XYZ file of C-alpha atoms in Angstrom:
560
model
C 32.247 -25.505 18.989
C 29.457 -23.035 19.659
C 26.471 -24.048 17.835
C 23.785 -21.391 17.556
C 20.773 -23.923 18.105
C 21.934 -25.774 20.734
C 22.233 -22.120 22.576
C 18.320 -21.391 21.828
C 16.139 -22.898 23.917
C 13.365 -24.937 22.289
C 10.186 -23.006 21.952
C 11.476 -20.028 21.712
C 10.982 -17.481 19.074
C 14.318 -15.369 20.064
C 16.693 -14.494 22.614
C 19.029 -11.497 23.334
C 22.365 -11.814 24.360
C 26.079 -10.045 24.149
C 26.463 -6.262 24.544
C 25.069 -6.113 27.993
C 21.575 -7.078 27.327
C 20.722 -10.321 29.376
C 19.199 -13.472 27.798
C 15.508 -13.214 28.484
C 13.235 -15.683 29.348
C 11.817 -18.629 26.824
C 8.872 -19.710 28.810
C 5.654 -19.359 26.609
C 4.330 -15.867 28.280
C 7.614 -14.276 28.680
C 9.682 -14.804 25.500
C 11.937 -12.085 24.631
C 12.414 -10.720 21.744
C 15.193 -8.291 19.877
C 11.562 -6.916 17.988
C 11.351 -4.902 21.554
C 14.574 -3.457 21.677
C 14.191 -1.747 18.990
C 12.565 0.994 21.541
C 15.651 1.602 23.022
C 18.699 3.252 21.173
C 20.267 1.394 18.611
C 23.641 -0.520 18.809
C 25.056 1.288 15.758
C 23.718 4.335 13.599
C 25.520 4.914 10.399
C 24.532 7.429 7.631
C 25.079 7.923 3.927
C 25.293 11.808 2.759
C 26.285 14.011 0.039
C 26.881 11.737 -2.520
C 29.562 9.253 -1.645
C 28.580 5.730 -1.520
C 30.128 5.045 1.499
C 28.175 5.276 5.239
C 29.945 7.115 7.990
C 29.235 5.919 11.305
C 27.632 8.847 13.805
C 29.151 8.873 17.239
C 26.944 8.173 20.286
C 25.945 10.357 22.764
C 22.795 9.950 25.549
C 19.667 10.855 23.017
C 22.483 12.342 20.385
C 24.296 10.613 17.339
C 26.608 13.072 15.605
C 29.410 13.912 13.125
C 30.203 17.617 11.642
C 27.151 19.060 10.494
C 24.453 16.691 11.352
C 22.546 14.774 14.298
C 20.150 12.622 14.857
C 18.000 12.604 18.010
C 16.797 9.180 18.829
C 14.182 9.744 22.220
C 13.017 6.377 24.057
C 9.647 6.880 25.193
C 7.762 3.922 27.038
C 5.789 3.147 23.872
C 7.951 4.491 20.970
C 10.989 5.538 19.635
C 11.287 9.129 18.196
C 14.151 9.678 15.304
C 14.469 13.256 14.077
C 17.156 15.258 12.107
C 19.162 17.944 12.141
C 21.833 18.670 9.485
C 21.906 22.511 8.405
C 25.251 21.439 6.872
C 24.747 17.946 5.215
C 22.787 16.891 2.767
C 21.659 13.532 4.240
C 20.381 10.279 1.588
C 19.963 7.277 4.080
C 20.136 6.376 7.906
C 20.783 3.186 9.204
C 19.896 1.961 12.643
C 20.676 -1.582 13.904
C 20.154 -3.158 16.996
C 22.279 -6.652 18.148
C 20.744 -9.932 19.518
C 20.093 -13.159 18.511
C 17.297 -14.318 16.502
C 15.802 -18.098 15.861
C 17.028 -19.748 12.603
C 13.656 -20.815 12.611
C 11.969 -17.654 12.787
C 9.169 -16.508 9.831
C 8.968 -12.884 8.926
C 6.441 -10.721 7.068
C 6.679 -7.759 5.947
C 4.534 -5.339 3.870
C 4.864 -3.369 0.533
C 6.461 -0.233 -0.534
C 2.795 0.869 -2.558
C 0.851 -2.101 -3.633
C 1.963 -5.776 -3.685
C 2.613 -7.435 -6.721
C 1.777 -10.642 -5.320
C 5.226 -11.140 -3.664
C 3.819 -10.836 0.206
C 4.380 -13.904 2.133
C 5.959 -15.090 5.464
C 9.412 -16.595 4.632
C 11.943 -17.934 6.940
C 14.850 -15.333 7.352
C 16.546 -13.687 4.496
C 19.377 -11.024 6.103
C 19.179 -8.858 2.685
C 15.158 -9.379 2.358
C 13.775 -5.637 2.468
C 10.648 -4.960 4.715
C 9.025 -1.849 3.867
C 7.341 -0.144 7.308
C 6.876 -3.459 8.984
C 7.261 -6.828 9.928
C 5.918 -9.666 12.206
C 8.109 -12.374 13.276
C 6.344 -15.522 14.126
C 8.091 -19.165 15.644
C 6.954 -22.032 17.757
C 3.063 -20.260 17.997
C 4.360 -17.123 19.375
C 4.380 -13.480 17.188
C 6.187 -10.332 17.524
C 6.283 -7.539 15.432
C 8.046 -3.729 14.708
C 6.672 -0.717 12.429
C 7.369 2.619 11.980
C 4.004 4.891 12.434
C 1.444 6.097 9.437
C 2.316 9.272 8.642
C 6.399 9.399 8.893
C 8.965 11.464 7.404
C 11.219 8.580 5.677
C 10.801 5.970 3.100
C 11.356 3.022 6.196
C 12.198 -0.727 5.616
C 13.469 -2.941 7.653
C 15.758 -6.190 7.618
C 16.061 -9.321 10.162
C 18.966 -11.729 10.298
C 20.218 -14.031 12.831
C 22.418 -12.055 14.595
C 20.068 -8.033 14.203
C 17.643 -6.121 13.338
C 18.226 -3.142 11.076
C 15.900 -0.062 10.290
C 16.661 2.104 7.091
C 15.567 5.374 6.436
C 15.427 6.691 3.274
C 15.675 10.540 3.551
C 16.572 11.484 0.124
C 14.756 14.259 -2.095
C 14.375 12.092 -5.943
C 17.533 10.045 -5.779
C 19.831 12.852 -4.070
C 20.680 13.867 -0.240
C 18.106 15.806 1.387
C 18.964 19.865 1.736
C 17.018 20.593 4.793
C 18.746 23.625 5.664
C 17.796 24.667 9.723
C 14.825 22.344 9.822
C 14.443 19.683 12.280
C 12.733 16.801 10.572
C 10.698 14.535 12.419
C 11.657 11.254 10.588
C 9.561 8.483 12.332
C 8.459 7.290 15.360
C 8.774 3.395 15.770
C 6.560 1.340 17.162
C 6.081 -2.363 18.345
C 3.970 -5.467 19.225
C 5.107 -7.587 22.535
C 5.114 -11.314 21.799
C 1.880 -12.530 21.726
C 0.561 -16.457 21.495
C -2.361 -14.890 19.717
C -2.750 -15.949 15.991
C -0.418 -14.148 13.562
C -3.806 -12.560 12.107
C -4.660 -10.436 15.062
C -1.058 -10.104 15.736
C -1.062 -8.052 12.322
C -4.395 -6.534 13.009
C -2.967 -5.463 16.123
C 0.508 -4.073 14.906
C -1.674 -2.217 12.183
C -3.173 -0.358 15.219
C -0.604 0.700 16.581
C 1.208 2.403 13.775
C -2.117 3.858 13.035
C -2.754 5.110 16.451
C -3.497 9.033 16.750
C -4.423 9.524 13.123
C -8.343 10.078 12.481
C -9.149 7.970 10.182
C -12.762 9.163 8.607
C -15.957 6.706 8.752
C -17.785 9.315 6.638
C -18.049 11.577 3.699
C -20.489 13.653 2.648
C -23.719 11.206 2.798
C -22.005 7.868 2.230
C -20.495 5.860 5.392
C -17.467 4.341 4.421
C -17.628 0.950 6.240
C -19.780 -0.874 3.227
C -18.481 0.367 -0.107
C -19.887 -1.701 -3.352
C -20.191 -0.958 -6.843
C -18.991 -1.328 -10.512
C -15.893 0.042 -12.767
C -15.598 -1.090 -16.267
C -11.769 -1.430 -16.737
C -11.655 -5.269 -17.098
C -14.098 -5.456 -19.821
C -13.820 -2.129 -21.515
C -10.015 -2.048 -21.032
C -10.176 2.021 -22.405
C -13.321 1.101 -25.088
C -15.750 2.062 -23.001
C -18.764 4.329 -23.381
C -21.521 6.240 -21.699
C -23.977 3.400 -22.251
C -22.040 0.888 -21.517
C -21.411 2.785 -18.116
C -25.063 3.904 -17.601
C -25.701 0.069 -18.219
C -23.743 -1.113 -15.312
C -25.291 1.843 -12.941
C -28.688 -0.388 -14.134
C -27.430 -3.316 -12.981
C -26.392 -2.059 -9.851
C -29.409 -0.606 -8.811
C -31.029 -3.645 -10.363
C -28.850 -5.875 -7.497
C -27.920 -3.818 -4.908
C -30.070 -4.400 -1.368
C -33.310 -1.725 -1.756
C -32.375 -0.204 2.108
C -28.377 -1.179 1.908
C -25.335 1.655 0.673
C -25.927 3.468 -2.747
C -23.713 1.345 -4.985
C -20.480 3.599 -6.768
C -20.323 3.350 -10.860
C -16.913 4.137 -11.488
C -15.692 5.153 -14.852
C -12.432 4.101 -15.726
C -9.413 5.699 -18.364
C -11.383 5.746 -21.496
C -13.572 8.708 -20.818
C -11.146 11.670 -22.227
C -12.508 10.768 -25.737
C -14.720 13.987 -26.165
C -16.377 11.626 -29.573
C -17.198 9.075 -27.060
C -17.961 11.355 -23.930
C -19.935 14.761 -25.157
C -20.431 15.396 -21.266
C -18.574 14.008 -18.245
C -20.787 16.617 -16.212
C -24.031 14.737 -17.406
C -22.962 11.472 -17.130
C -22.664 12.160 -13.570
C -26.187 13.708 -13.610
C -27.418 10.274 -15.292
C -25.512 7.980 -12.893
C -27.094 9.772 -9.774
C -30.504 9.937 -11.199
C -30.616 5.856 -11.332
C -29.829 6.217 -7.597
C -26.320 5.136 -7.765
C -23.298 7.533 -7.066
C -20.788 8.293 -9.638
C -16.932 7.682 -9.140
C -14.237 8.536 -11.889
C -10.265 7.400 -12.662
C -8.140 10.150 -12.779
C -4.234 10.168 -13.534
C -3.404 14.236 -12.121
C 0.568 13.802 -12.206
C 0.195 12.840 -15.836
C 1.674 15.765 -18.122
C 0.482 16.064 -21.926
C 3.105 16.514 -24.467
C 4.195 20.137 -24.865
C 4.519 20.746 -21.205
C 6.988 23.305 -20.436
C 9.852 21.590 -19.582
C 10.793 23.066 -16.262
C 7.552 22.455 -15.208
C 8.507 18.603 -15.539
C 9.991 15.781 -13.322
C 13.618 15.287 -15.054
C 13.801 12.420 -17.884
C 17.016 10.540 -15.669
C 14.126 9.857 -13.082
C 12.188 7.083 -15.192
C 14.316 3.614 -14.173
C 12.811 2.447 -17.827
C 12.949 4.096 -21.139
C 9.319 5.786 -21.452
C 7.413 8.518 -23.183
C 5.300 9.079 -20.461
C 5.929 12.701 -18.782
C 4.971 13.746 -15.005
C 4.998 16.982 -13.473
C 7.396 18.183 -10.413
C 4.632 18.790 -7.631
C 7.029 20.640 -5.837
C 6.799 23.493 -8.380
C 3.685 25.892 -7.571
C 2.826 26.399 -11.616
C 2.856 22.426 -12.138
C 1.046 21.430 -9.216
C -1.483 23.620 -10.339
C -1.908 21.845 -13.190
C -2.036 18.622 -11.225
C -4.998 19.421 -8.556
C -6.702 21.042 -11.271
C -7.701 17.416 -12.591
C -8.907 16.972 -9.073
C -11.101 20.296 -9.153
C -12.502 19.389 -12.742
C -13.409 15.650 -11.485
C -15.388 17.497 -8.316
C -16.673 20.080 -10.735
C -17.963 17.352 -12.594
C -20.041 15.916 -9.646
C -18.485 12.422 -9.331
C -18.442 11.815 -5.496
C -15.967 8.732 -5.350
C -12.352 10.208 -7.126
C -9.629 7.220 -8.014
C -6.462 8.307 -8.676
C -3.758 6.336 -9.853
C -0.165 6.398 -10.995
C 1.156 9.278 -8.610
C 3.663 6.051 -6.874
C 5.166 5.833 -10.609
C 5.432 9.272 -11.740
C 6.782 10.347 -8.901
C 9.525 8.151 -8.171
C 9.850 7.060 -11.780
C 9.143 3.195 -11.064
C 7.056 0.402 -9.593
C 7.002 -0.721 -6.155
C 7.865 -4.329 -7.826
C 11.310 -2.829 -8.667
C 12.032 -0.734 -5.281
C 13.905 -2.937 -3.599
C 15.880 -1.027 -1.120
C 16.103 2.071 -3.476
C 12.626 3.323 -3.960
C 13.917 5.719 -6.955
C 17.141 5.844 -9.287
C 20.131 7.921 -8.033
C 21.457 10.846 -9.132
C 18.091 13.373 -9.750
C 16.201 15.279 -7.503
C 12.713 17.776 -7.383
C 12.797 21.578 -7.945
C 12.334 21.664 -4.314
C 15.359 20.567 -2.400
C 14.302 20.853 1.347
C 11.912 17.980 1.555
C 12.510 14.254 1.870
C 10.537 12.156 -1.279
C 8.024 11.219 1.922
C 7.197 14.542 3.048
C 6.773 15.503 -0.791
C 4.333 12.425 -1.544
C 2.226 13.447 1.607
C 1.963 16.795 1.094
C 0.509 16.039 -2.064
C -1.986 13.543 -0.850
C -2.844 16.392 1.834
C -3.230 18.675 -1.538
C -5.125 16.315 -3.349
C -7.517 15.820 -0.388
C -8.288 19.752 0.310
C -9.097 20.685 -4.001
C -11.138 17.127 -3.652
C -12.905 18.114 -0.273
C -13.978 16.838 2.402
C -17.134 15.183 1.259
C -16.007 13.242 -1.389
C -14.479 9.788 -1.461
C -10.672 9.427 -2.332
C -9.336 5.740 -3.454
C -5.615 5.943 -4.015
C -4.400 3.192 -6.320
C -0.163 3.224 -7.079
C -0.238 5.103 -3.956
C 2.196 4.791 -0.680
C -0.492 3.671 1.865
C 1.778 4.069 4.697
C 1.850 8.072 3.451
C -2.278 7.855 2.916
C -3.706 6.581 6.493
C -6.118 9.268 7.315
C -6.154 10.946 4.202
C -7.623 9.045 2.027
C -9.925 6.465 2.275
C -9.610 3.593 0.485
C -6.250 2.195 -0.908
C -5.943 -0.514 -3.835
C -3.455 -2.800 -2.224
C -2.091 -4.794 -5.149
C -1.388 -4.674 -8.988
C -4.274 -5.203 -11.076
C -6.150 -8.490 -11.179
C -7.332 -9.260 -15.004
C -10.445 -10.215 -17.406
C -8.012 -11.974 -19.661
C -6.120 -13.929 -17.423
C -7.502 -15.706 -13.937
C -3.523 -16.925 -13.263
C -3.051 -13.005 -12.769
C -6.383 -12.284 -10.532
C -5.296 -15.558 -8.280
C -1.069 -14.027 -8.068
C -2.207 -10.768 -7.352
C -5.896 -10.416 -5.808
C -5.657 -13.412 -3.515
C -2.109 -12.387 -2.335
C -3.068 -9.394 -1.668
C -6.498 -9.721 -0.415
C -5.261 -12.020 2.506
C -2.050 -10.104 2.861
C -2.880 -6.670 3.495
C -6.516 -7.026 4.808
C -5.099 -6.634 8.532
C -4.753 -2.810 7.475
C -8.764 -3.017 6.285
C -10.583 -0.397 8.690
C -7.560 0.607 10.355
C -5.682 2.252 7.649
C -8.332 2.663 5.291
C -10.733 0.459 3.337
C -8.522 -2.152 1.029
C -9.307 -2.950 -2.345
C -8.309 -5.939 -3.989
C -9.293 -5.042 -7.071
C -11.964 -5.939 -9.275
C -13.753 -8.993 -9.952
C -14.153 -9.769 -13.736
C -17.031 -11.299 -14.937
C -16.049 -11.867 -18.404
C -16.042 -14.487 -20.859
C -12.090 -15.843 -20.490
C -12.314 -16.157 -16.662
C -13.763 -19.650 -16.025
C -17.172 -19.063 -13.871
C -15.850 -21.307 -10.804
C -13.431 -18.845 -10.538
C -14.860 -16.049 -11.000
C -17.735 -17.297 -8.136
C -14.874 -18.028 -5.575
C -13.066 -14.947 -6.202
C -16.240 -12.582 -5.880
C -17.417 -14.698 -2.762
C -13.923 -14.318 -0.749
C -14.042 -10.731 -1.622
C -17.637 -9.713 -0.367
C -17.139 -12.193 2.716
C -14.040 -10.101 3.502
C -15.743 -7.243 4.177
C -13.447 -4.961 2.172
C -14.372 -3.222 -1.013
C -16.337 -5.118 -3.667
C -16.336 -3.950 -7.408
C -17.182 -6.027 -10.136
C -16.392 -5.374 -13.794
C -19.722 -6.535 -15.705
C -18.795 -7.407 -19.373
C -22.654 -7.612 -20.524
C -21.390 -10.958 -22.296
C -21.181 -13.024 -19.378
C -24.216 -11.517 -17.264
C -27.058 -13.569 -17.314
C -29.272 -14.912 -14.573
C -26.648 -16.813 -13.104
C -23.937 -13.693 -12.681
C -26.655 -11.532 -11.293
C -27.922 -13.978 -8.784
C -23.934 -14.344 -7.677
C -23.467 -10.393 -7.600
C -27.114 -10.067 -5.526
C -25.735 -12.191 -3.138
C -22.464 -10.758 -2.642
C -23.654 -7.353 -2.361
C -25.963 -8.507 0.601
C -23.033 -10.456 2.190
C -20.839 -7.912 1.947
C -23.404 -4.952 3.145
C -23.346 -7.517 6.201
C -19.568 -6.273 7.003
C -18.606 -9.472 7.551
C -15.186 -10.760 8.469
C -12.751 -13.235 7.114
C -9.379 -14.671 7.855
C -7.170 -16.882 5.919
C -6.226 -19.918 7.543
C -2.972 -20.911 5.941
C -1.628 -17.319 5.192
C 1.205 -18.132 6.830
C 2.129 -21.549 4.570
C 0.446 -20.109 1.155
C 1.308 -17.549 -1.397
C -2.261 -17.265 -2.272
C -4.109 -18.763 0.910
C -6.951 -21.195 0.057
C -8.703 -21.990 3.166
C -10.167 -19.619 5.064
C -12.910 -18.484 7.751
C -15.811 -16.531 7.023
C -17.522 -14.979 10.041
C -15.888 -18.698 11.624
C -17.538 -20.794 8.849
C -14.564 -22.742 7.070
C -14.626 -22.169 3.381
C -11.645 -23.633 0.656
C -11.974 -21.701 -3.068
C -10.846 -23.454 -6.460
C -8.350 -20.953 -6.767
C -6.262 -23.308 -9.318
C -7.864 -24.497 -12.795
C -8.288 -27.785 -13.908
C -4.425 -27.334 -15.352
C -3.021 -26.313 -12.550
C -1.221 -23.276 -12.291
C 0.582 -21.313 -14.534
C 4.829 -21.413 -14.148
C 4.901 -18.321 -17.071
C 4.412 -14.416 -15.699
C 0.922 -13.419 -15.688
């Protein structure tokens, strides 16, 4: 009886067989891996169009996969593969590639998000219908491989792995509907990936992050602030929308108070709160205030967001929202309404902030959150005034928009935002939901997960934020020490949320010392990512270090 184990040899992470492709190699330096062949054409290519649930399968040619009225050109180049399409005729949803070969039982695969993570990254051993959005490392017996599609692509891409496979699934669609290109020829993605490797699974990532990056600038400046130490304050996670000028021109004390004298001007970013004209006479001055303590000003800004009374067609259609809402979001793809949206950018610049955060443009657009994506990043059945563009090339071209009415020199954080889409436009990303000041069980699910999860992409896609950390009076302080210390000894971006309840001598000492540490650009690396949810143990520029991520009672088995 053929048993699948027996036929892999021990050690090895996978081997290729059947369809003509030889079994490669299991000794240590020249494992094979299906992860490879993914640069060659694929086994099968079906596609889903119109609107009929069903996938027709294209027929084969040398570089060519056709039926009536479409084609997809797949070119093998040494270091990639190039999809593109052409279908004048068809309007096109999904593509899906798949390549054959054996893969270890054993295997464990990582993958990343669709916008941020929710505190659901993790490697897992194989799940066939477990959906990989733009890439994933496969790791077994101390050896790692790994397969992405490259910053920047056409396609909403995931991926899946299963015993017997690898598939790659391109979303093409335009809202939940088929694509209408018309003569266009659509570069969809380029594919990329990372030979097996003995090093650690951490550079592995690092390294895989690289290469889907590679050829896209990726700024270290604007205006006068380098981006490669970025430190500061916003006040969502004490305010929570309460807040005030003073309370903000308190915090831009503090800073100045506790940043290094000769290190990076701190940011003071004002969080959702601030359109209360009673509360906020003058945006404009505020900035002006902010500066003048020698700290630069950063603002929150929601630009999709459309008030009520909106002119309807200027509107994203109500059957787009996968949850009953009131919230309304304008249809970028008209010229009228995406006026209205970079016009919040323009007012925020006009203002004189000089770090611009801009959040929710993941949810309005596609109607959803990432947590909820699955496999279908938006609801069926709708799609944008603008028919000819996939929901990718939409979302970038209005991260390309929102960069030019920002400008060059200022700094762009995208929060709710498709990072893949982002690399090289904008320069920081929050990579995970929002940690709390009510609830440490939420900071530990979603910070820590995502803070040792996605900081492979830090200074190679952009900078990563973890979000804030809370210094408020219902997060424990041992908590609230170890989660600002793993931040600043990460090296990514540190922003602390001072409720003025719970800073006293013993806060500010903590927050002097991580602003030095972290204007250091030092390095970290957690040790057990690849056994932990939310990775304890970890090295910091080498130095071992374990944080009390759990409280006294253990943690939490209710949502956060």
């Amino acid at each position: 009886m053929f048993n699948r184990r027996r036929f892999l040899q021990a050690g090895s992470l996978v081997a290729v067989t059947g369809r003509g492709i030889p079994a490669l190699s299991a000794a240590p330096m020249k494992i094979g891996s299906p992860l490879q062949h993914v640069l060659r054409q694929p086994d099968l290519v079906r596609v889903q169009v119109k609107d009929e649930p069903a996938f027709v399968s294209l027929q084969k040619g040398s570089e060519r996969w056709t039926m009536d009225g479409l084609e997809l050109v797949v070119v093998e180049r040494s270091d990639a593969l190039d999809i593109a399409l052409h279908a004048p005729q068809m309007p096109v949803q999904r593509i899906h590639l798949r390549w054959q070969g054996m893969i270890s039982e054993e295997v464990r695969i990582l993958g990343d998000a669709w916008e941020r993570s929710y505190g659901d990254l993790a490697w897992l051993p194989l799940q066939p219908e477990r959906v990989l959005p733009w890439y994933l490392l496969a790791s077994h017996s101390g050896v790692t491989a790994g397969a992405g599609v490259k910053t920047g692509c056409a396609a909403l891409a995931f991926w899946q792995v299963d015993s017997e496979g690898i598939s790659l699934w391109l979303d093409v669609r335009n809202g939940g509907s088929g694509v209408v290109l018309g003569d266009r020829v659509v570069a969809l993605a380029s594919v990329v990936t990372l030979s097996p490797t003995q090093d650690r699974p951490w550079n592995a990532a690092k390294n895989l992050c690289r290469k889907m990056a590679e050829g896209t600038v990726v700024p270290g400046q604007r205006g006068h602030y380098a981006l490669d130490v970025l430190y500061g304050s916003n006040d969502w996670y004490y305010a929570y929308g309460k807040n005030t000028p003073q309370g903000i021109l308190r915090d831009a004390d503090l800073l100045r108070e506790l940043a290094p004298v000769h290190g990076a001007t701190p940011f003071c970013i004002i969080d959702d709160g601030y359109q209360d004209a009673a509360r906020f006479p003058s945006l404009q001055q505020l900035a002006a205030d902010i500066r003048q303590r020698g700290v630069a000003p950063g603002i929150w800004i929601r630009p999709l967001q459309a008030k009520s009374g909106t002119r309807e067609e200027w509107l994203l259609p109500a059957k787009h929202w996968r949850q009953p809402t009131r919230d309304l979001a304008y249809d970028p793809t008209i010229p009228e309404a995406r006026e209205q949206v970079l016009s919040v950018v323009h007012q925020a610049r006009d203002w004189g902030y000089e770090f611009l955060k801009h959040d929710f443009t993941t949810y309005e657009l596609l109607g959803g959150w990432g947590k909820d994506f699955g496999a279908s990043p938006t609801r069926e059945g709708w799609g944008f005034h603008d028919r000819s563009r996939t929901n990718a090339e939409i979302i970038r071209d209005l991260y390309l928009d929102i960069r030019k009415a920002a400008g060059e020199d200022r700094i762009i954080l995208g929060c709710n935002t498709v990072g893949h889409l982002s690399v090289g436009i904008f320069d920081a990303s929050r990579t995970g939901d929002d940690t709390s000041g009510r609830d440490w069980e939420r900071t530990r699910r979603m910070g820590v997960n995502t803070l040792a999860f996605r900081l492979p992409q830090d200074r190679v896609f952009y900078r990563t934020d973890a979000d804030c950390i809370p210094f408020t009076p219902d997060i424990p302080w041992q908590q609230t020490e170890a989660w600002l210390h793993a931040v600043a000894a990460s090296g990514s971006i540190l922003l602390v949320s001072p409720d003025p309840r719970s800073i006293d001598a013993r806060a500010k000492a903590a927050i002097r010392e991580a602003f030095a540490l972290a204007a250091q650009k030092p390095q970290a690396e957690p040790t057990d990512w690849t056994d932990s949810h939310t990775p304890f143990h970890w090295k910091n520029n080498g130095a071992a270090v374990t944080y009390p991520w759990l409280e006294n009672t253990g943690a939490s088995p209710f949502p956060a």
